[in-house]
Coordinates of C-alpha atoms in Angstrom, one line a residue:
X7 CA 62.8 1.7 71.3
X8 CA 62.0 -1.7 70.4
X9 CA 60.7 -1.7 66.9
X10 CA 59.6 -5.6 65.7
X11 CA 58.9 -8.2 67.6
X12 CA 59.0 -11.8 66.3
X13 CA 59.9 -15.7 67.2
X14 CA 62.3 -16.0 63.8
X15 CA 65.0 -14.2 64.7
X16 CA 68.8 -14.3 64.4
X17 CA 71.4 -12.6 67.3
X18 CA 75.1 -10.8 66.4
X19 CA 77.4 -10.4 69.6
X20 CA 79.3 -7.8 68.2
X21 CA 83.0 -8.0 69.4
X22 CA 83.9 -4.5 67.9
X23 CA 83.7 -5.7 64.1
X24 CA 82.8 -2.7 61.4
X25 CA 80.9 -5.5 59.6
X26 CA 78.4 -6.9 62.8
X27 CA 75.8 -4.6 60.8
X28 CA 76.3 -5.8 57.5
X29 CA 76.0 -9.4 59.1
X30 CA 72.7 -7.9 60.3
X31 CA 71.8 -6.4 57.3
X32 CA 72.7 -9.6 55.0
X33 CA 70.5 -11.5 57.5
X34 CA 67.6 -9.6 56.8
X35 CA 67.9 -10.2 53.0
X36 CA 66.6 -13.4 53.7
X37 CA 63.7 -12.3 55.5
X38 CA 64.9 -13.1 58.9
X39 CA 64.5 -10.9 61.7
X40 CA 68.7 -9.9 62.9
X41 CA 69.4 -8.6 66.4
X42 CA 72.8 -7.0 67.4
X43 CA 73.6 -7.6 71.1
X44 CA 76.9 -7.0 72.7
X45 CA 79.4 -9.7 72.9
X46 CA 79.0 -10.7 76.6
X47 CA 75.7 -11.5 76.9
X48 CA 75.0 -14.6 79.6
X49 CA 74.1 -17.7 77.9
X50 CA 71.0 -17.6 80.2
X51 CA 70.0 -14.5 78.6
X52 CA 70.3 -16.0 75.0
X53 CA 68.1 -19.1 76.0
X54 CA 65.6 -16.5 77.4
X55 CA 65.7 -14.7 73.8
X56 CA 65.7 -17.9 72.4
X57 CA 67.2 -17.0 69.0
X58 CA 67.2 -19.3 66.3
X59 CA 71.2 -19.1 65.1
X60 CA 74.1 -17.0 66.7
X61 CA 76.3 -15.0 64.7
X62 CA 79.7 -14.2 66.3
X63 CA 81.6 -10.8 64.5
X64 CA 84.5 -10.1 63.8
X65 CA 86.5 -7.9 65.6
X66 CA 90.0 -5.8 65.8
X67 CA 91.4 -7.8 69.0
X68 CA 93.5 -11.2 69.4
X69 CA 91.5 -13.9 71.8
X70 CA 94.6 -14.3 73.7
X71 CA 95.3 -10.8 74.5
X72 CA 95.1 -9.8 78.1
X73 CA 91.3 -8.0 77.8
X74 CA 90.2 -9.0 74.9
X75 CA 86.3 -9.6 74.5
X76 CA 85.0 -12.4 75.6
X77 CA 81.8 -14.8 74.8
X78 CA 80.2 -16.9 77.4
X79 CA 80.9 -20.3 76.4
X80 CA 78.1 -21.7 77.8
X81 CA 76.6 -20.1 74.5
X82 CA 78.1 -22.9 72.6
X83 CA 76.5 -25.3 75.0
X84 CA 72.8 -24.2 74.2
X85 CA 72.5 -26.5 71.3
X86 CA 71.3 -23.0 69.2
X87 CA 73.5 -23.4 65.6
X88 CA 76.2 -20.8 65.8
X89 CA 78.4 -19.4 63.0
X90 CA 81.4 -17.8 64.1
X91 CA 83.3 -15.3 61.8
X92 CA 86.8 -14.1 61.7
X93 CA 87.2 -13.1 65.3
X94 CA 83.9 -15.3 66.1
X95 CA 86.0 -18.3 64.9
X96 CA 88.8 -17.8 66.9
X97 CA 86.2 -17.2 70.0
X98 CA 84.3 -20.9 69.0
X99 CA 88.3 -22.3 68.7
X100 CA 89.4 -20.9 71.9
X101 CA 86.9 -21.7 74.2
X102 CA 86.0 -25.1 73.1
X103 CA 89.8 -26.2 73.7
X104 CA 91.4 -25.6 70.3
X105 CA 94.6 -22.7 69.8
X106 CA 94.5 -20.1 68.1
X107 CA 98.5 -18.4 67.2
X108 CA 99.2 -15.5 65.6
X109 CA 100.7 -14.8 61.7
X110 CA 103.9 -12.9 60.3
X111 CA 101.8 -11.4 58.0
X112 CA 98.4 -10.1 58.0
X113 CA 96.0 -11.5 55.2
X114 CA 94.1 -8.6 53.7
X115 CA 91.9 -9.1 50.7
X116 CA 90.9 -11.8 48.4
X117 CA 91.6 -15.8 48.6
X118 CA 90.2 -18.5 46.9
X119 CA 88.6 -20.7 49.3
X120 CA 87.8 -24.8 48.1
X121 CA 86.0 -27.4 49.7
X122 CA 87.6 -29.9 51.5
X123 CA 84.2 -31.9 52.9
X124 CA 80.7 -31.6 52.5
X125 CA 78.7 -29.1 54.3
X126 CA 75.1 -27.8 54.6
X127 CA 77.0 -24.5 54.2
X128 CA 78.4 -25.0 50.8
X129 CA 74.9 -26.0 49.6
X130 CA 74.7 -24.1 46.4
X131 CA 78.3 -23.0 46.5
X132 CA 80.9 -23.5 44.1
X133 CA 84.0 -25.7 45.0
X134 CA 86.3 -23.7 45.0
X135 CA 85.2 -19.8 45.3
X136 CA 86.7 -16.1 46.6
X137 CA 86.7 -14.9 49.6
X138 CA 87.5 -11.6 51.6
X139 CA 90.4 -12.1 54.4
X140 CA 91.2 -9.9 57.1
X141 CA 92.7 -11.0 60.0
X142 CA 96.4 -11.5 61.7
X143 CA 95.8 -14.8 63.2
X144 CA 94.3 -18.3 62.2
X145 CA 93.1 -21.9 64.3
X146 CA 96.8 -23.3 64.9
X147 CA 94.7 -26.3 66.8
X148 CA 91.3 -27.8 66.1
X149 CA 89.0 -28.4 68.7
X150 CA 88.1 -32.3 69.6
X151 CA 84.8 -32.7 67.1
X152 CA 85.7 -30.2 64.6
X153 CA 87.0 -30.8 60.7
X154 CA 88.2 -28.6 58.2
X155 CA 85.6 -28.1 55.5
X156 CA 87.0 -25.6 53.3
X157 CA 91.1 -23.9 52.7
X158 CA 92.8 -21.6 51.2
X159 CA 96.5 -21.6 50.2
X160 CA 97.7 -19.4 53.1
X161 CA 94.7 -20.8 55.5
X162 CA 94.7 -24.3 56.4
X163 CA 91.4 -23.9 58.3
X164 CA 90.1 -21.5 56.6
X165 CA 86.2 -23.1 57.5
X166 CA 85.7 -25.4 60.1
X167 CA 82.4 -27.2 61.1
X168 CA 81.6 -29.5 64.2
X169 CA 80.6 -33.5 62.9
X170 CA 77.8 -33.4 65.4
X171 CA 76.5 -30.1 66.8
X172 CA 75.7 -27.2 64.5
X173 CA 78.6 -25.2 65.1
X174 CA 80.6 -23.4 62.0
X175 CA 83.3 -21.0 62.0
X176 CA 84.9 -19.4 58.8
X177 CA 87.8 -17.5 58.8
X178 CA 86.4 -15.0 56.3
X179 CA 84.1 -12.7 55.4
X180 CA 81.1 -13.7 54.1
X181 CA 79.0 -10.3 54.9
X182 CA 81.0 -8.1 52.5
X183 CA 80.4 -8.4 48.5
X184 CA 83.9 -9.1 48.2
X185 CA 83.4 -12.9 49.1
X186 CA 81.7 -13.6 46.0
X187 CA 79.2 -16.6 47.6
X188 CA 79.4 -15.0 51.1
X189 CA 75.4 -14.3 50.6
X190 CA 74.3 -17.6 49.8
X191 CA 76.7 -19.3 52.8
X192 CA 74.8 -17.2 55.1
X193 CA 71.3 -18.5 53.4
X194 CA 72.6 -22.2 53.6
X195 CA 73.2 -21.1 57.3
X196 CA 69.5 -19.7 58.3
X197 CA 67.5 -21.8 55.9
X198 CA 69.4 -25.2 56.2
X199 CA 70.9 -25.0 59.7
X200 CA 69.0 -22.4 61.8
X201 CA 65.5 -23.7 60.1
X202 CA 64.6 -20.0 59.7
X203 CA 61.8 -19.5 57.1
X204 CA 61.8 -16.2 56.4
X205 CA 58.5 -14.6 57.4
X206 CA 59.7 -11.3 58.6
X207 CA 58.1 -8.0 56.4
X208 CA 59.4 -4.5 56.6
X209 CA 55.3 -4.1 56.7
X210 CA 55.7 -5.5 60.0
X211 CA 58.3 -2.5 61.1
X212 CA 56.0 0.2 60.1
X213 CA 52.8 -1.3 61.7
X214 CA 54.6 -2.2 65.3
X215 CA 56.7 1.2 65.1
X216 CA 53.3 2.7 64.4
X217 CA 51.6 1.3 67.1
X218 CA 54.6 1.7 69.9
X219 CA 55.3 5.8 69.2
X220 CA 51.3 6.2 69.7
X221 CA 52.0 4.0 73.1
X222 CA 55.2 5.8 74.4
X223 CA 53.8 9.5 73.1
X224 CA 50.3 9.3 74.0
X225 CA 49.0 12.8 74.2
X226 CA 52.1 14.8 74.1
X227 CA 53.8 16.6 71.1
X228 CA 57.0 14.8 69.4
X229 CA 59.4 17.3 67.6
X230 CA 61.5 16.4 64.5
X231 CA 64.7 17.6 63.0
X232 CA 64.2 18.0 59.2
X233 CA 67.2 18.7 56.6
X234 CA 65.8 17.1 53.8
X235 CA 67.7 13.9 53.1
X236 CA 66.2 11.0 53.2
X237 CA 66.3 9.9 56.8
X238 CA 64.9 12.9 58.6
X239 CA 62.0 12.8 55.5
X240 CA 61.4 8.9 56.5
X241 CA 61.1 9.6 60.1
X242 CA 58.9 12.7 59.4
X243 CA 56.3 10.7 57.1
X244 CA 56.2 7.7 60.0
X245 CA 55.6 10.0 62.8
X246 CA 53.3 12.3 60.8
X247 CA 51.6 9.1 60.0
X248 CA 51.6 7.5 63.2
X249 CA 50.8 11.0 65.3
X250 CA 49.3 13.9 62.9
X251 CA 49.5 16.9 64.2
X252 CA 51.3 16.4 67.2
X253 CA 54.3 16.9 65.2
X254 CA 56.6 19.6 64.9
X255 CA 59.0 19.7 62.7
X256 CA 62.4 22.4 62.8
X257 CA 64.5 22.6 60.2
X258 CA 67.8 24.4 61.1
X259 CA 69.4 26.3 57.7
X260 CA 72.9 26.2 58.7
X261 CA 74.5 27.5 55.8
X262 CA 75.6 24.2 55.1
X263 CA 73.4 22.7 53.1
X264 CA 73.2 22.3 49.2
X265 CA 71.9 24.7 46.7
X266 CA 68.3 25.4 47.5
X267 CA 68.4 22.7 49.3
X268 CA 66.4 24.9 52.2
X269 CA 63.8 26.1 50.3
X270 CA 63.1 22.5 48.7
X271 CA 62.7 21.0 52.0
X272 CA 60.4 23.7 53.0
X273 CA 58.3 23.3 49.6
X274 CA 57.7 19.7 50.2
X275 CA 57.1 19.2 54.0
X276 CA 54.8 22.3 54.1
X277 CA 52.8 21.2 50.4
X278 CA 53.1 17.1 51.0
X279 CA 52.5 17.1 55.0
X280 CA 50.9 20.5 55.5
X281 CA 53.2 19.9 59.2
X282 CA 54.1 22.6 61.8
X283 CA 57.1 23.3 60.0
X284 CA 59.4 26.0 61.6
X285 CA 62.6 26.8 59.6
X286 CA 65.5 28.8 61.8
X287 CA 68.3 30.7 60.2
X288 CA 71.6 29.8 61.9
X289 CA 74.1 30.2 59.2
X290 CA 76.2 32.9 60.5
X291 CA 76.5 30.9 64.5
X292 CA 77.4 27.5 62.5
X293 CA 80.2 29.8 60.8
X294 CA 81.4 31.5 63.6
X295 CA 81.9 28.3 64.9
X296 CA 83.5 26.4 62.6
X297 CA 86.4 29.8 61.9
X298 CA 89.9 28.2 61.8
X299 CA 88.9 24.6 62.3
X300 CA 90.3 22.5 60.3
X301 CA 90.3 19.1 62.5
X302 CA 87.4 16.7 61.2
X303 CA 86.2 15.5 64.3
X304 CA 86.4 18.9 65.6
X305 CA 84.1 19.9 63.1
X306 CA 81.5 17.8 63.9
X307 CA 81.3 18.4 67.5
X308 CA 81.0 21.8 67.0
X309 CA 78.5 21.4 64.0
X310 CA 76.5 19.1 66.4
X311 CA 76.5 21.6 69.2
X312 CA 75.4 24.5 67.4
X313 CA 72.6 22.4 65.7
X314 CA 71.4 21.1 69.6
X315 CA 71.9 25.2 70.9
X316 CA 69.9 26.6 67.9
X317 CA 67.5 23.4 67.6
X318 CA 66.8 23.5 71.7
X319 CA 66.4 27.6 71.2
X320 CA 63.4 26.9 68.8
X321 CA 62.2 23.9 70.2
X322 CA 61.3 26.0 73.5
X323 CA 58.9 27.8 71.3
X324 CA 56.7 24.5 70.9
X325 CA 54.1 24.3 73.6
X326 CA 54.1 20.5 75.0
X327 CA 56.9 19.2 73.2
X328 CA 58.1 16.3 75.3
X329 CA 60.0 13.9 72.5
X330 CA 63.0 14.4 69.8
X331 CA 62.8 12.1 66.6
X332 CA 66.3 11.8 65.1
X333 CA 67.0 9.7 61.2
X334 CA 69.4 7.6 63.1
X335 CA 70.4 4.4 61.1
X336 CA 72.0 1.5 62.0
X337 CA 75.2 2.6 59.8
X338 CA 75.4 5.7 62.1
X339 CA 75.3 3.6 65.1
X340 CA 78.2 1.2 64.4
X341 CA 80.4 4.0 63.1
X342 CA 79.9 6.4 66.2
X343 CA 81.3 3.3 68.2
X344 CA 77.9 1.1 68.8
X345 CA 76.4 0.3 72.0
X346 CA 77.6 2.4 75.4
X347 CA 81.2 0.3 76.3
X348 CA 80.9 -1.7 73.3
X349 CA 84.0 -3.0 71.6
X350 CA 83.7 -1.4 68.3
X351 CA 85.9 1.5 67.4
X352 CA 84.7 5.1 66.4
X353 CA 85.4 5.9 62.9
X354 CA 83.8 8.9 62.8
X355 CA 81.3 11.1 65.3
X356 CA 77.5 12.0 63.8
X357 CA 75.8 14.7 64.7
X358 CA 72.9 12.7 65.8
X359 CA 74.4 10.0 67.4
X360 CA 75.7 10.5 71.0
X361 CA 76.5 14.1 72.7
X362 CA 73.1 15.4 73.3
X363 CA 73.2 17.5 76.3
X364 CA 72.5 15.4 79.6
X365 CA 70.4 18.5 80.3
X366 CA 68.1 18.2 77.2
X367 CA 64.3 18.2 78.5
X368 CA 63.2 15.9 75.7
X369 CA 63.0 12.2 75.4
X370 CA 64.1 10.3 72.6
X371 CA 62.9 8.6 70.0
X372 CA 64.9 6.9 67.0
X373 CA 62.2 4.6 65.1
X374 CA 65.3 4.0 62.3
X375 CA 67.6 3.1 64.6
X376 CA 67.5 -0.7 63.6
X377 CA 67.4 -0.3 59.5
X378 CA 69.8 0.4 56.7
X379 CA 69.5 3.1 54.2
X380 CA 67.7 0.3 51.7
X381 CA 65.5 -0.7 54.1
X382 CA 64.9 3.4 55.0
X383 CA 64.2 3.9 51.0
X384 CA 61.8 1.3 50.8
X385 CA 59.8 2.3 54.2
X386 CA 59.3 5.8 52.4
X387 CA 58.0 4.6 49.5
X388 CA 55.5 2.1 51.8
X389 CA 55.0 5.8 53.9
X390 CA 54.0 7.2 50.6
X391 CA 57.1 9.9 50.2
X392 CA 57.6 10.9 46.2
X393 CA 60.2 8.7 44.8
X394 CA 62.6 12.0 44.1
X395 CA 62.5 12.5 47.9
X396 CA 63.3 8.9 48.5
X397 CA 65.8 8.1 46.4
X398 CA 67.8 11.5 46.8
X399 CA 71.4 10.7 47.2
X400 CA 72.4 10.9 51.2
X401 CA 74.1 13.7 52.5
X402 CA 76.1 13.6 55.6
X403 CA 74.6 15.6 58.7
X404 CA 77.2 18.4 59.4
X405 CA 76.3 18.9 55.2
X406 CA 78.9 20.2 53.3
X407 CA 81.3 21.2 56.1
X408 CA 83.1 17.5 56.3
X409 CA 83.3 18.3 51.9
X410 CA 85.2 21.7 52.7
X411 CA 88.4 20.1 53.6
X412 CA 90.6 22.3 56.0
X413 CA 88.9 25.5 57.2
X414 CA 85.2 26.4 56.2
X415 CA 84.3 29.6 54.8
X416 CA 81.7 31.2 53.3
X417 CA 83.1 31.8 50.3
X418 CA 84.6 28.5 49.9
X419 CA 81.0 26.6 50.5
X420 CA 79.4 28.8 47.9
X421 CA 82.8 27.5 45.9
X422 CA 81.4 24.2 46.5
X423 CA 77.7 24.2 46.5
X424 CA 77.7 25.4 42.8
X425 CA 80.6 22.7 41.7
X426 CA 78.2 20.0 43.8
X427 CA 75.1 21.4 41.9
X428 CA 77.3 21.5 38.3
X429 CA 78.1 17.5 39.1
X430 CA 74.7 16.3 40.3
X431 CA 73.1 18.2 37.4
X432 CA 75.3 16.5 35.0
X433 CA 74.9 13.1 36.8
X434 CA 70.9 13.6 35.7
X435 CA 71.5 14.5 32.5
X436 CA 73.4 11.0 31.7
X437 CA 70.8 9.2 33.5
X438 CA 73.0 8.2 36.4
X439 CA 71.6 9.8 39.0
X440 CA 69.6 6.5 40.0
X441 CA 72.5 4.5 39.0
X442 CA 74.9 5.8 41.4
X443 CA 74.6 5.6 45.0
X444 CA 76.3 9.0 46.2
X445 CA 78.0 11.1 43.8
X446 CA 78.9 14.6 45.6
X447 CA 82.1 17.2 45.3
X448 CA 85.3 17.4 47.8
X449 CA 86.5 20.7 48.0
X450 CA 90.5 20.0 48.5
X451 CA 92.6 22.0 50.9
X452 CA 94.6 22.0 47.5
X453 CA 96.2 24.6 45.1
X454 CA 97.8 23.8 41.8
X455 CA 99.2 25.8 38.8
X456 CA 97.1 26.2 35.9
X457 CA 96.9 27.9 32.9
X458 CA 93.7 30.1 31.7
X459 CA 93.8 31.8 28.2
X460 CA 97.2 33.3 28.7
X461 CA 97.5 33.9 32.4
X462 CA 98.8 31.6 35.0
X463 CA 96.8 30.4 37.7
X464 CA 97.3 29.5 41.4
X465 CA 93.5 27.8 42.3
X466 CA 92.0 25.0 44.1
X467 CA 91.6 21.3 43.5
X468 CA 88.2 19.7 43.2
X469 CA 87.0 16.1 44.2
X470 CA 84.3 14.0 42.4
X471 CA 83.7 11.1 44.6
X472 CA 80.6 8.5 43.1
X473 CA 79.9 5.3 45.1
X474 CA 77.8 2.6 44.2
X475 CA 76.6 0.3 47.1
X476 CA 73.9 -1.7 48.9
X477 CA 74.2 -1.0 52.1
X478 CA 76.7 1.9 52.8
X479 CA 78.5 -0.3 54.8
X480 CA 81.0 -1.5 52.1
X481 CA 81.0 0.2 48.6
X482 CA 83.1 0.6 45.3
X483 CA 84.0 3.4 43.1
X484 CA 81.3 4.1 40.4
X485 CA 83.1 3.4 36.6
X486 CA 81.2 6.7 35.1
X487 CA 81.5 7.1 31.6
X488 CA 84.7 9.7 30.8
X489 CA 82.6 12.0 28.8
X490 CA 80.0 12.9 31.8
X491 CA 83.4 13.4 33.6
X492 CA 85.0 15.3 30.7
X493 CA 81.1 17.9 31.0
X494 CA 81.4 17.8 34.9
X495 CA 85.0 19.6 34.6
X496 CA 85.0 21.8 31.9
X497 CA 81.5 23.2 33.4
X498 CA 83.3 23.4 36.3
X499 CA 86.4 24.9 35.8
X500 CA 84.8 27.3 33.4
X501 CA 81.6 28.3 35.1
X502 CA 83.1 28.7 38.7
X503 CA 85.9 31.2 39.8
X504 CA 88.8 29.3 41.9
X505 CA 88.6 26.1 41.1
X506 CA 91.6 25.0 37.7
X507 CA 91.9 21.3 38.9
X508 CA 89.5 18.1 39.3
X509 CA 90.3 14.8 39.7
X510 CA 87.9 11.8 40.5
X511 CA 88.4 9.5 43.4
X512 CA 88.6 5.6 42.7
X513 CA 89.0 4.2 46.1
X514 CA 86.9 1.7 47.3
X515 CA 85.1 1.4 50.8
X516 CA 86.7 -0.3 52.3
X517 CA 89.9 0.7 52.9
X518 CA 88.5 4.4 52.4
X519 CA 85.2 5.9 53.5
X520 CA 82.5 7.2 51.5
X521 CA 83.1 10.3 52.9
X522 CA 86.3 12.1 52.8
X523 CA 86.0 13.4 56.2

């Protein structure tokens, strides 16, 4: 569903790249309208979309391997600017007659990159400044009309720029926070190369969204998933505003879900919205189903299934229901593979992305589909959602089933739930809460020895995992003060039965994901 329409925009072929939605995303800091398209599309297609710049991703494969991704080159040809990155350089290299050649040694992780000419890119830009590397091959050959503008010590052309057309390449990242100017490089590019000035609103989102669900539902009834994170509440507040009472919303308590968290969600929607709320109690099928599975992937698929089965069960009960409104987010999108025979590789499967029943007699519709969980926040707030509902902390879809490492019981989520409620409680208490991005607790297929009063014990291991992070696509271990994590383990060593261990987690995303599973 095509959510915003406007002359300023900006176009990512995505060549399979984890980052071609943080490019996206770090586009639309700027106030510039950002498109993801896949990596193939005809250069007669782009002069029809007229975009003001091309991006090109990254992307896991080698340009000279036998099937890897292609551009058209006429693309180049178009006289649109064009910034290639990582993969996207190689792409601009290869097809305008330069080589590319493969590296002993792949470069993972900062470099200090320094000017070697002058450059509408660098505008801004200190001379010599770091930079995030991650590829296994570099530009072994220029092609005719291009000059180095910027090196590092292990990458000769580590930025490259055309003397007459507006064509740039950099071997790096700019889209992560780890290239410390990467943000203002991609300004110099829209504002001083593209000629983009910036006139694109989220206002503009919510009033076209608005306007296209009324088009596409008309009359009919539109039914919505609620668990009571932040998406589904988003989603629920734009329909409700754009439709009224022709929504329904279900919310599915599958016994996986935080404490109270059911009866919260069920206090808000039917006080703030006053909706059709129906509420079905599936805990012991999402159990059942989930008994001696331990895979994480597994997991999921099954946690999606019994959601659809008990979801489609209740949803039969609503006269005229003809739509399904899913919180999907760009995030979700890119990491459940992206487009249908895209390039990009699955790192993990979401419950509301993909594997809906062909079967399913609904339509549907994903107005969220094109934003990041920022962008989501700050719609809810414009929707009028109370600011604890809108800056709750997410939680993943299959809840805490993918925190329960190994098999998932009932007693161990109740294990869980109470240590998750002990850590968030705690988080408040400091005044972190707001600070942090996502703080939860990973229950560890684990058991250590441990000593209580004068008796030995043999109990589990608990996980404290806090992220801090714009965008969700890259993120870094929150530094909280020792003494919150001193109260968060003696409360929960002491308070809950089977847990004598908890350790905190300092990896960073990437290499690791916010979520443990």
């Amino acid at each position: 569903m095509p959510n915003t329409i406007t002359s300023e925009k900006i176009l990512v072929l995505d060549f399979g790249s984890q980052y071609a939605q943080l490019i996206a995303r770090r586009v639309r800091e700027q106030n510039v309208y950002c498109e993801i398209v896949r990596h193939d599309i005809s250069a007669e297609r782009l002069r029809e979309l007229a975009p003001m710049g091309i991006i090109l991703s990254g992307g896991p494969s080698s340009v000279y391997e036998e099937n890897a991704p292609q551009c058209d080159p006429g693309l180049f040809h178009l006289g649109i600017p064009v910034l290639g990155i990582c993969y996207g350089i190689h792409q601009m290299t290869a097809h305008l007659g330069g080589k590319v050649i493969g590296v002993p040694t792949r470069e993972y992780g900062h470099a200090v990159m320094t000017q070697t000419q002058s450059s509408p890119l660098w505008e801004g830009v200190s001379a010599s400044t770091r930079v995030w590397m991650s590829h296994s091959d570099q530009i072994g050959q220029l092609p005719d009309g291009f000059e180095v503008i910027g090196r590092t010590d292990t990458c000769d052309c580590a930025a490259i720029g055309h003397k007459t057309l507006p064509l740039f390449g950099l071997q790096f990242h700019p889209e992560v926070t780890h290239s410390d100017e990467g943000s203002q490089m991609l300004k110099n590019f829209l504002v001083k190369i593209c000629r983009c000035t910036g006139t694109w609103r989220l206002e503009d989102f919510e009033r076209i969204t608005i306007e296209k669900v009324r088009e596409i539902v008309g009359r009919d009834r539109v039914i919505c998933g609620l668990s009571g994170g932040v998406d589904s509440s988003v989603v629920a507040a734009l329909l409700y505003k754009a439709i009224g009472d022709q929504l329904s919303c279900i919310l599915v308590d599958n016994g996986l879900l935080r404490k109270n968290e059911a009866q919260s969600v069920i206090d808000v929607f039917s006080g703030h919205f006053h909706t059709d709320l129906h509420v079905v109690n599936g805990q012991q099928l999402f159990l059942s189903q989930l008994a001696g599975i331990t895979e994480p992937q597994e997991k999921r698929r099954r946690i999606g299934k019994a959601f659809i089965d008990c979801f489609a069960a209740e949803a039969k009960k609503i006269e005229n229901a003809k739509f399904l409104a899913q919180g999907t987010l760009y995030p979700d999108v890119i990491e459940s593979g992206g487009a249908p025979d895209g390039p990009a590789a699955t790192i993990k499967l979401h419950h509301n992305v993909g594997g809906l029943p062909k079967d399913l007699n609904f339509e549907l519709i994903e107005p969220l589909r094109d934003l990041f969980k920022d962008e989501v926040r700050r719609l809810g707030l414009q929707l009028g959602l109370p600011e604890t509902m809108v800056w709750r902390h997410p939680f993943p879809g299959p809840g805490l089933a993918v925190r329960c490492l190994g098999e998932v019981t009932e007693e161990k989520l109740s294990v869980l739930r109470e240590a998750d409620a002990i850590v968030l409680e705690e988080l408040r208490n400091a005044d972190l809460y707001r600070k942090t991005s996502q703080t939860f607790a990973v229950l560890l297929p684990v058991q250590s020895v441990g000593v209580m009063g004068d008796a030995r014990t043999y109990e589990n291991a608990l996980a404290i995992r806090s992220v801090d992070t714009n965008d969700f696509m890259t993120a870094d271990w929150s530094r909280l003060p020792y003494d919150v994590l001193a109260r968060m383990s003696t409360r929960i060593i002491n308070e809950i039965k089977g847990i004598n261990r908890v350790v905190y987690d300092i990896s960073s995303k990437p290499p690791a994901t916010i979520e443990w599973e």
